[in-house]
């Protein structure tokens, strides 16, 4: 199975191939079908990853005696939440 990054790269390539001036309608349809299949598979993979992240975020922090979920500052600037 290809990595997510490889699948994304292929999807981008298909989009560029469809935009070419010399592509036939049949080729464009073939590229589109492949792209839809790839996109749906990638969406399922992202949903799985999101589910795992939600589970991890809702687990109590073993170092925190209150049992609160961990606070991550992935989307903060200088400690301020966005």
PDB file of N, CA and C in Angstrom:
ATOM      1  N   UNK A   1       0.829  -1.176   0.000  1.00  0.00           N
ATOM      2  CA  UNK A   1       0.000   0.000   0.000  1.00  0.00           C
ATOM      3  C   UNK A   1       0.879   1.248   0.000  1.00  0.00           C
ATOM      4  N   UNK A   2       0.509   2.218  -0.791  1.00  0.00           N
ATOM      5  CA  UNK A   2       1.269   3.452  -0.870  1.00  0.00           C
ATOM      6  C   UNK A   2       1.015   4.298   0.366  1.00  0.00           C
ATOM      7  N   UNK A   3       1.997   5.091   0.712  1.00  0.00           N
ATOM      8  CA  UNK A   3       1.835   5.992   1.845  1.00  0.00           C
ATOM      9  C   UNK A   3       0.847   7.102   1.469  1.00  0.00           C
ATOM     10  N   UNK A   4       0.330   7.758   2.492  1.00  0.00           N
ATOM     11  CA  UNK A   4      -0.614   8.846   2.262  1.00  0.00           C
ATOM     12  C   UNK A   4       0.020   9.918   1.382  1.00  0.00           C
ATOM     13  N   UNK A   5       1.274  10.217   1.640  1.00  0.00           N
ATOM     14  CA  UNK A   5       1.974  11.240   0.869  1.00  0.00           C
ATOM     15  C   UNK A   5       2.101  10.843  -0.599  1.00  0.00           C
ATOM     16  N   UNK A   6       2.373   9.557  -0.854  1.00  0.00           N
ATOM     17  CA  UNK A   6       2.457   9.075  -2.231  1.00  0.00           C
ATOM     18  C   UNK A   6       1.098   9.166  -2.922  1.00  0.00           C
ATOM     19  N   UNK A   7       0.049   8.839  -2.181  1.00  0.00           N
ATOM     20  CA  UNK A   7      -1.299   8.919  -2.743  1.00  0.00           C
ATOM     21  C   UNK A   7      -1.653  10.369  -3.073  1.00  0.00           C
ATOM     22  N   UNK A   8      -1.286  11.290  -2.180  1.00  0.00           N
ATOM     23  CA  UNK A   8      -1.556  12.702  -2.422  1.00  0.00           C
ATOM     24  C   UNK A   8      -0.792  13.201  -3.644  1.00  0.00           C
ATOM     25  N   UNK A   9       0.439  12.778  -3.766  1.00  0.00           N
ATOM     26  CA  UNK A   9       1.247  13.164  -4.924  1.00  0.00           C
ATOM     27  C   UNK A   9       0.615  12.638  -6.216  1.00  0.00           C
ATOM     28  N   UNK A  10       0.131  11.411  -6.193  1.00  0.00           N
ATOM     29  CA  UNK A  10      -0.527  10.831  -7.375  1.00  0.00           C
ATOM     30  C   UNK A  10      -1.799  11.606  -7.700  1.00  0.00           C
ATOM     31  N   UNK A  11      -2.557  11.974  -6.680  1.00  0.00           N
ATOM     32  CA  UNK A  11      -3.785  12.732  -6.891  1.00  0.00           C
ATOM     33  C   UNK A  11      -3.478  14.081  -7.535  1.00  0.00           C
ATOM     34  N   UNK A  12      -2.437  14.734  -7.085  1.00  0.00           N
ATOM     35  CA  UNK A  12      -2.017  16.007  -7.675  1.00  0.00           C
ATOM     36  C   UNK A  12      -1.587  15.814  -9.127  1.00  0.00           C
ATOM     37  N   UNK A  13      -0.888  14.714  -9.384  1.00  0.00           N
ATOM     38  CA  UNK A  13      -0.445  14.421 -10.747  1.00  0.00           C
ATOM     39  C   UNK A  13      -1.653  14.197 -11.654  1.00  0.00           C
ATOM     40  N   UNK A  14      -2.652  13.473 -11.157  1.00  0.00           N
ATOM     41  CA  UNK A  14      -3.856  13.233 -11.950  1.00  0.00           C
ATOM     42  C   UNK A  14      -4.560  14.548 -12.281  1.00  0.00           C
ATOM     43  N   UNK A  15      -4.632  15.450 -11.301  1.00  0.00           N
ATOM     44  CA  UNK A  15      -5.245  16.753 -11.538  1.00  0.00           C
ATOM     45  C   UNK A  15      -4.517  17.524 -12.622  1.00  0.00           C
ATOM     46  N   UNK A  16      -3.196  17.478 -12.580  1.00  0.00           N
ATOM     47  CA  UNK A  16      -2.404  18.159 -13.610  1.00  0.00           C
ATOM     48  C   UNK A  16      -2.580  17.501 -14.972  1.00  0.00           C
ATOM     49  N   UNK A  17      -2.666  16.164 -14.994  1.00  0.00           N
ATOM     50  CA  UNK A  17      -2.845  15.447 -16.257  1.00  0.00           C
ATOM     51  C   UNK A  17      -4.183  15.794 -16.907  1.00  0.00           C
ATOM     52  N   UNK A  18      -5.207  15.940 -16.096  1.00  0.00           N
ATOM     53  CA  UNK A  18      -6.536  16.271 -16.630  1.00  0.00           C
ATOM     54  C   UNK A  18      -6.520  17.661 -17.279  1.00  0.00           C
ATOM     55  N   UNK A  19      -5.716  18.568 -16.745  1.00  0.00           N
ATOM     56  CA  UNK A  19      -5.665  19.948 -17.242  1.00  0.00           C
ATOM     57  C   UNK A  19      -4.847  20.108 -18.527  1.00  0.00           C
ATOM     58  N   UNK A  20      -4.110  19.045 -18.908  1.00  0.00           N
ATOM     59  CA  UNK A  20      -3.286  19.150 -20.112  1.00  0.00           C
ATOM     60  C   UNK A  20      -4.157  19.385 -21.344  1.00  0.00           C
ATOM     61  N   UNK A  21      -3.623  20.127 -22.293  1.00  0.00           N
ATOM     62  CA  UNK A  21      -4.356  20.427 -23.530  1.00  0.00           C
ATOM     63  C   UNK A  21      -4.469  19.209 -24.451  1.00  0.00           C
ATOM     64  N   UNK A  22      -3.529  18.283 -24.355  1.00  0.00           N
ATOM     65  CA  UNK A  22      -3.502  17.162 -25.280  1.00  0.00           C
ATOM     66  C   UNK A  22      -4.203  15.911 -24.743  1.00  0.00           C
ATOM     67  N   UNK A  23      -4.865  15.996 -23.589  1.00  0.00           N
ATOM     68  CA  UNK A  23      -5.518  14.831 -23.012  1.00  0.00           C
ATOM     69  C   UNK A  23      -6.872  14.614 -23.703  1.00  0.00           C
ATOM     70  N   UNK A  24      -7.145  13.369 -24.031  1.00  0.00           N
ATOM     71  CA  UNK A  24      -8.426  13.044 -24.659  1.00  0.00           C
ATOM     72  C   UNK A  24      -9.505  12.948 -23.582  1.00  0.00           C
ATOM     73  N   UNK A  25     -10.739  12.991 -24.011  1.00  0.00           N
ATOM     74  CA  UNK A  25     -11.861  12.882 -23.086  1.00  0.00           C
ATOM     75  C   UNK A  25     -11.824  11.547 -22.351  1.00  0.00           C
ATOM     76  N   UNK A  26     -11.474  10.478 -23.056  1.00  0.00           N
ATOM     77  CA  UNK A  26     -11.402   9.149 -22.438  1.00  0.00           C
ATOM     78  C   UNK A  26     -10.308   9.088 -21.373  1.00  0.00           C
ATOM     79  N   UNK A  27      -9.152   9.686 -21.691  1.00  0.00           N
ATOM     80  CA  UNK A  27      -8.060   9.728 -20.717  1.00  0.00           C
ATOM     81  C   UNK A  27      -8.443  10.554 -19.501  1.00  0.00           C
ATOM     82  N   UNK A  28      -9.073  11.700 -19.740  1.00  0.00           N
ATOM     83  CA  UNK A  28      -9.491  12.563 -18.642  1.00  0.00           C
ATOM     84  C   UNK A  28     -10.468  11.834 -17.728  1.00  0.00           C
ATOM     85  N   UNK A  29     -11.388  11.084 -18.308  1.00  0.00           N
ATOM     86  CA  UNK A  29     -12.346  10.322 -17.517  1.00  0.00           C
ATOM     87  C   UNK A  29     -11.641   9.248 -16.702  1.00  0.00           C
ATOM     88  N   UNK A  30     -10.661   8.588 -17.317  1.00  0.00           N
ATOM     89  CA  UNK A  30      -9.887   7.573 -16.604  1.00  0.00           C
ATOM     90  C   UNK A  30      -9.136   8.194 -15.430  1.00  0.00           C
ATOM     91  N   UNK A  31      -8.499   9.334 -15.654  1.00  0.00           N
ATOM     92  CA  UNK A  31      -7.778  10.027 -14.590  1.00  0.00           C
ATOM     93  C   UNK A  31      -8.737  10.457 -13.484  1.00  0.00           C
ATOM     94  N   UNK A  32      -9.903  10.966 -13.885  1.00  0.00           N
ATOM     95  CA  UNK A  32     -10.895  11.423 -12.909  1.00  0.00           C
ATOM     96  C   UNK A  32     -11.367  10.260 -12.036  1.00  0.00           C
ATOM     97  N   UNK A  33     -11.659   9.129 -12.661  1.00  0.00           N
ATOM     98  CA  UNK A  33     -12.104   7.956 -11.898  1.00  0.00           C
ATOM     99  C   UNK A  33     -11.037   7.502 -10.907  1.00  0.00           C
ATOM    100  N   UNK A  34      -9.795   7.474 -11.352  1.00  0.00           N
ATOM    101  CA  UNK A  34      -8.708   7.095 -10.454  1.00  0.00           C
ATOM    102  C   UNK A  34      -8.576   8.099  -9.309  1.00  0.00           C
ATOM    103  N   UNK A  35      -8.717   9.370  -9.635  1.00  0.00           N
ATOM    104  CA  UNK A  35      -8.622  10.413  -8.618  1.00  0.00           C
ATOM    105  C   UNK A  35      -9.726  10.309  -7.577  1.00  0.00           C
ATOM    106  N   UNK A  36     -10.941  10.027  -8.021  1.00  0.00           N
ATOM    107  CA  UNK A  36     -12.064   9.873  -7.087  1.00  0.00           C
ATOM    108  C   UNK A  36     -11.814   8.689  -6.162  1.00  0.00           C
ATOM    109  N   UNK A  37     -11.357   7.585  -6.718  1.00  0.00           N
ATOM    110  CA  UNK A  37     -11.060   6.400  -5.910  1.00  0.00           C
ATOM    111  C   UNK A  37      -9.980   6.705  -4.879  1.00  0.00           C
ATOM    112  N   UNK A  38      -8.918   7.375  -5.321  1.00  0.00           N
ATOM    113  CA  UNK A  38      -7.843   7.758  -4.405  1.00  0.00           C
ATOM    114  C   UNK A  38      -8.351   8.680  -3.308  1.00  0.00           C
ATOM    115  N   UNK A  39      -9.109   9.699  -3.691  1.00  0.00           N
ATOM    116  CA  UNK A  39      -9.607  10.681  -2.719  1.00  0.00           C
ATOM    117  C   UNK A  39     -10.499  10.020  -1.678  1.00  0.00           C
ATOM    118  N   UNK A  40     -11.341   9.108  -2.092  1.00  0.00           N
ATOM    119  CA  UNK A  40     -12.225   8.422  -1.135  1.00  0.00           C
ATOM    120  C   UNK A  40     -11.420   7.562  -0.159  1.00  0.00           C
ATOM    121  N   UNK A  41     -10.419   6.880  -0.657  1.00  0.00           N
ATOM    122  CA  UNK A  41      -9.566   6.071   0.214  1.00  0.00           C
ATOM    123  C   UNK A  41      -8.801   6.934   1.197  1.00  0.00           C
ATOM    124  N   UNK A  42      -8.307   8.065   0.717  1.00  0.00           N
ATOM    125  CA  UNK A  42      -7.565   8.969   1.581  1.00  0.00           C
ATOM    126  C   UNK A  42      -8.483   9.580   2.642  1.00  0.00           C
ATOM    127  N   UNK A  43      -9.716   9.869   2.259  1.00  0.00           N
ATOM    128  CA  UNK A  43     -10.672  10.418   3.221  1.00  0.00           C
ATOM    129  C   UNK A  43     -10.942   9.413   4.342  1.00  0.00           C
ATOM    130  N   UNK A  44     -11.080   8.142   3.990  1.00  0.00           N
ATOM    131  CA  UNK A  44     -11.276   7.101   5.005  1.00  0.00           C
ATOM    132  C   UNK A  44     -10.075   7.012   5.936  1.00  0.00           C
ATOM    133  N   UNK A  45      -8.885   7.105   5.355  1.00  0.00           N
ATOM    134  CA  UNK A  45      -7.664   7.050   6.157  1.00  0.00           C
ATOM    135  C   UNK A  45      -7.586   8.240   7.116  1.00  0.00           C
ATOM    136  N   UNK A  46      -7.943   9.420   6.635  1.00  0.00           N
ATOM    137  CA  UNK A  46      -7.941  10.606   7.487  1.00  0.00           C
ATOM    138  C   UNK A  46      -8.972  10.481   8.615  1.00  0.00           C
ATOM    139  N   UNK A  47     -10.125   9.893   8.309  1.00  0.00           N
ATOM    140  CA  UNK A  47     -11.143   9.679   9.341  1.00  0.00           C
ATOM    141  C   UNK A  47     -10.623   8.758  10.442  1.00  0.00           C
ATOM    142  N   UNK A  48      -9.899   7.714  10.054  1.00  0.00           N
ATOM    143  CA  UNK A  48      -9.317   6.796  11.041  1.00  0.00           C
ATOM    144  C   UNK A  48      -8.302   7.522  11.924  1.00  0.00           C
ATOM    145  N   UNK A  49      -7.464   8.310  11.290  1.00  0.00           N
ATOM    146  CA  UNK A  49      -6.449   9.055  12.033  1.00  0.00           C
ATOM    147  C   UNK A  49      -7.112  10.044  12.986  1.00  0.00           C
ATOM    148  N   UNK A  50      -8.145  10.722  12.510  1.00  0.00           N
ATOM    149  CA  UNK A  50      -8.859  11.670  13.365  1.00  0.00           C
ATOM    150  C   UNK A  50      -9.471  10.961  14.569  1.00  0.00           C
ATOM    151  N   UNK A  51     -10.016   9.762  14.348  1.00  0.00           N
ATOM    152  CA  UNK A  51     -10.572   8.991  15.451  1.00  0.00           C
ATOM    153  C   UNK A  51      -9.517   8.636  16.480  1.00  0.00           C
ATOM    154  N   UNK A  52      -8.346   8.241  16.013  1.00  0.00           N
ATOM    155  CA  UNK A  52      -7.251   7.911  16.927  1.00  0.00           C
ATOM    156  C   UNK A  52      -6.822   9.139  17.725  1.00  0.00           C
ATOM    157  N   UNK A  53      -6.764  10.282  17.056  1.00  0.00           N
ATOM    158  CA  UNK A  53      -6.383  11.513  17.742  1.00  0.00           C
ATOM    159  C   UNK A  53      -7.408  11.861  18.810  1.00  0.00           C
ATOM    160  N   UNK A  54      -8.686  11.721  18.492  1.00  0.00           N
ATOM    161  CA  UNK A  54      -9.737  12.007  19.472  1.00  0.00           C
ATOM    162  C   UNK A  54      -9.602  11.102  20.689  1.00  0.00           C
ATOM    163  N   UNK A  55      -9.316   9.830  20.457  1.00  0.00           N
ATOM    164  CA  UNK A  55      -9.137   8.889  21.569  1.00  0.00           C
ATOM    165  C   UNK A  55      -7.953   9.322  22.428  1.00  0.00           C
ATOM    166  N   UNK A  56      -6.843   9.658  21.784  1.00  0.00           N
ATOM    167  CA  UNK A  56      -5.651  10.085  22.527  1.00  0.00           C
ATOM    168  C   UNK A  56      -5.902  11.375  23.296  1.00  0.00           C
ATOM    169  N   UNK A  57      -6.622  12.304  22.689  1.00  0.00           N
ATOM    170  CA  UNK A  57      -6.882  13.581  23.351  1.00  0.00           C
ATOM    171  C   UNK A  57      -7.803  13.411  24.561  1.00  0.00           C
ATOM    172  N   UNK A  58      -8.643  12.400  24.542  1.00  0.00           N
ATOM    173  CA  UNK A  58      -9.599  12.204  25.633  1.00  0.00           C
ATOM    174  C   UNK A  58      -9.081  11.281  26.725  1.00  0.00           C
ATOM    175  N   UNK A  59      -7.890  10.726  26.541  1.00  0.00           N
ATOM    176  CA  UNK A  59      -7.296   9.892  27.579  1.00  0.00           C
ATOM    177  C   UNK A  59      -6.742  10.786  28.681  1.00  0.00           C
ATOM    178  N   UNK A  60      -6.918  10.377  29.914  1.00  0.00           N
ATOM    179  CA  UNK A  60      -6.341  11.179  30.995  1.00  0.00           C
ATOM    180  C   UNK A  60      -4.815  11.158  30.931  1.00  0.00           C
ATOM    181  N   UNK A  61      -4.237  12.251  31.305  1.00  0.00           N
ATOM    182  CA  UNK A  61      -2.791  12.376  31.340  1.00  0.00           C
ATOM    183  C   UNK A  61      -2.295  11.652  32.593  1.00  0.00           C
ATOM    184  N   UNK A  62      -1.457  10.623  32.452  1.00  0.00           N
ATOM    185  CA  UNK A  62      -1.008   9.879  33.627  1.00  0.00           C
ATOM    186  C   UNK A  62      -0.243  10.741  34.631  1.00  0.00           C
ATOM    187  N   UNK A  63       0.342  11.841  34.186  1.00  0.00           N
ATOM    188  CA  UNK A  63       1.083  12.715  35.101  1.00  0.00           C
ATOM    189  C   UNK A  63       0.175  13.735  35.776  1.00  0.00           C
ATOM    190  N   UNK A  64      -1.063  13.840  35.299  1.00  0.00           N
ATOM    191  CA  UNK A  64      -2.007  14.799  35.856  1.00  0.00           C
ATOM    192  C   UNK A  64      -2.944  14.064  36.803  1.00  0.00           C
ATOM    193  N   UNK A  65      -2.932  14.414  38.051  1.00  0.00           N
ATOM    194  CA  UNK A  65      -3.733  13.721  39.066  1.00  0.00           C
ATOM    195  C   UNK A  65      -5.222  14.040  38.960  1.00  0.00           C
ATOM    196  N   UNK A  66      -5.584  15.079  38.196  1.00  0.00           N
ATOM    197  CA  UNK A  66      -6.997  15.451  38.084  1.00  0.00           C
ATOM    198  C   UNK A  66      -7.733  14.594  37.069  1.00  0.00           C
ATOM    199  N   UNK A  67      -6.998  13.895  36.200  1.00  0.00           N
ATOM    200  CA  UNK A  67      -7.629  13.070  35.172  1.00  0.00           C
ATOM    201  C   UNK A  67      -8.058  13.871  33.952  1.00  0.00           C
ATOM    202  N   UNK A  68      -7.629  15.111  33.867  1.00  0.00           N
ATOM    203  CA  UNK A  68      -7.997  15.963  32.741  1.00  0.00           C
ATOM    204  C   UNK A  68      -7.258  15.521  31.484  1.00  0.00           C
ATOM    205  N   UNK A  69      -7.872  15.782  30.347  1.00  0.00           N
ATOM    206  CA  UNK A  69      -7.244  15.459  29.065  1.00  0.00           C
ATOM    207  C   UNK A  69      -6.015  16.330  28.874  1.00  0.00           C
ATOM    208  N   UNK A  70      -5.015  15.841  28.156  1.00  0.00           N
ATOM    209  CA  UNK A  70      -3.806  16.640  27.943  1.00  0.00           C
ATOM    210  C   UNK A  70      -4.116  17.897  27.144  1.00  0.00           C
ATOM    211  N   UNK A  71      -3.407  18.950  27.443  1.00  0.00           N
ATOM    212  CA  UNK A  71      -3.556  20.203  26.708  1.00  0.00           C
ATOM    213  C   UNK A  71      -2.351  20.336  25.797  1.00  0.00           C
ATOM    214  N   UNK A  72      -2.616  20.379  24.502  1.00  0.00           N
ATOM    215  CA  UNK A  72      -1.541  20.494  23.523  1.00  0.00           C
ATOM    216  C   UNK A  72      -1.578  21.891  22.935  1.00  0.00           C
ATOM    217  N   UNK A  73      -0.433  22.490  22.786  1.00  0.00           N
ATOM    218  CA  UNK A  73      -0.386  23.826  22.222  1.00  0.00           C
ATOM    219  C   UNK A  73       0.079  23.803  20.770  1.00  0.00           C
ATOM    220  N   UNK A  74      -0.459  22.844  19.991  1.00  0.00           N
ATOM    221  CA  UNK A  74      -0.079  22.723  18.600  1.00  0.00           C
ATOM    222  C   UNK A  74      -0.491  23.948  17.796  1.00  0.00           C
ATOM    223  N   UNK A  75      -1.607  24.549  18.170  1.00  0.00           N
ATOM    224  CA  UNK A  75      -2.127  25.672  17.420  1.00  0.00           C
ATOM    225  C   UNK A  75      -2.134  26.926  18.271  1.00  0.00           C
ATOM    226  N   UNK A  76      -1.017  27.207  18.878  1.00  0.00           N
ATOM    227  CA  UNK A  76      -0.928  28.405  19.696  1.00  0.00           C
ATOM    228  C   UNK A  76       0.299  29.201  19.290  1.00  0.00           C
ATOM    229  N   UNK A  77       0.238  30.462  19.597  1.00  0.00           N
ATOM    230  CA  UNK A  77       1.349  31.366  19.320  1.00  0.00           C
ATOM    231  C   UNK A  77       1.799  31.927  20.654  1.00  0.00           C
ATOM    232  N   UNK A  78       3.021  31.678  21.022  1.00  0.00           N
ATOM    233  CA  UNK A  78       3.580  32.169  22.277  1.00  0.00           C
ATOM    234  C   UNK A  78       2.716  31.790  23.472  1.00  0.00           C
ATOM    235  N   UNK A  79       2.205  30.560  23.460  1.00  0.00           N
ATOM    236  CA  UNK A  79       1.409  30.075  24.573  1.00  0.00           C
ATOM    237  C   UNK A  79      -0.035  30.520  24.563  1.00  0.00           C
ATOM    238  N   UNK A  80      -0.440  31.367  23.615  1.00  0.00           N
ATOM    239  CA  UNK A  80      -1.837  31.796  23.517  1.00  0.00           C
ATOM    240  C   UNK A  80      -2.562  30.904  22.540  1.00  0.00           C
ATOM    241  N   UNK A  81      -3.731  30.432  22.937  1.00  0.00           N
ATOM    242  CA  UNK A  81      -4.514  29.581  22.039  1.00  0.00           C
ATOM    243  C   UNK A  81      -5.138  30.430  20.955  1.00  0.00           C
ATOM    244  N   UNK A  82      -5.230  29.829  19.770  1.00  0.00           N
ATOM    245  CA  UNK A  82      -5.843  30.536  18.636  1.00  0.00           C
ATOM    246  C   UNK A  82      -7.314  30.270  18.590  1.00  0.00           C
TER     247      UNK A  82
END
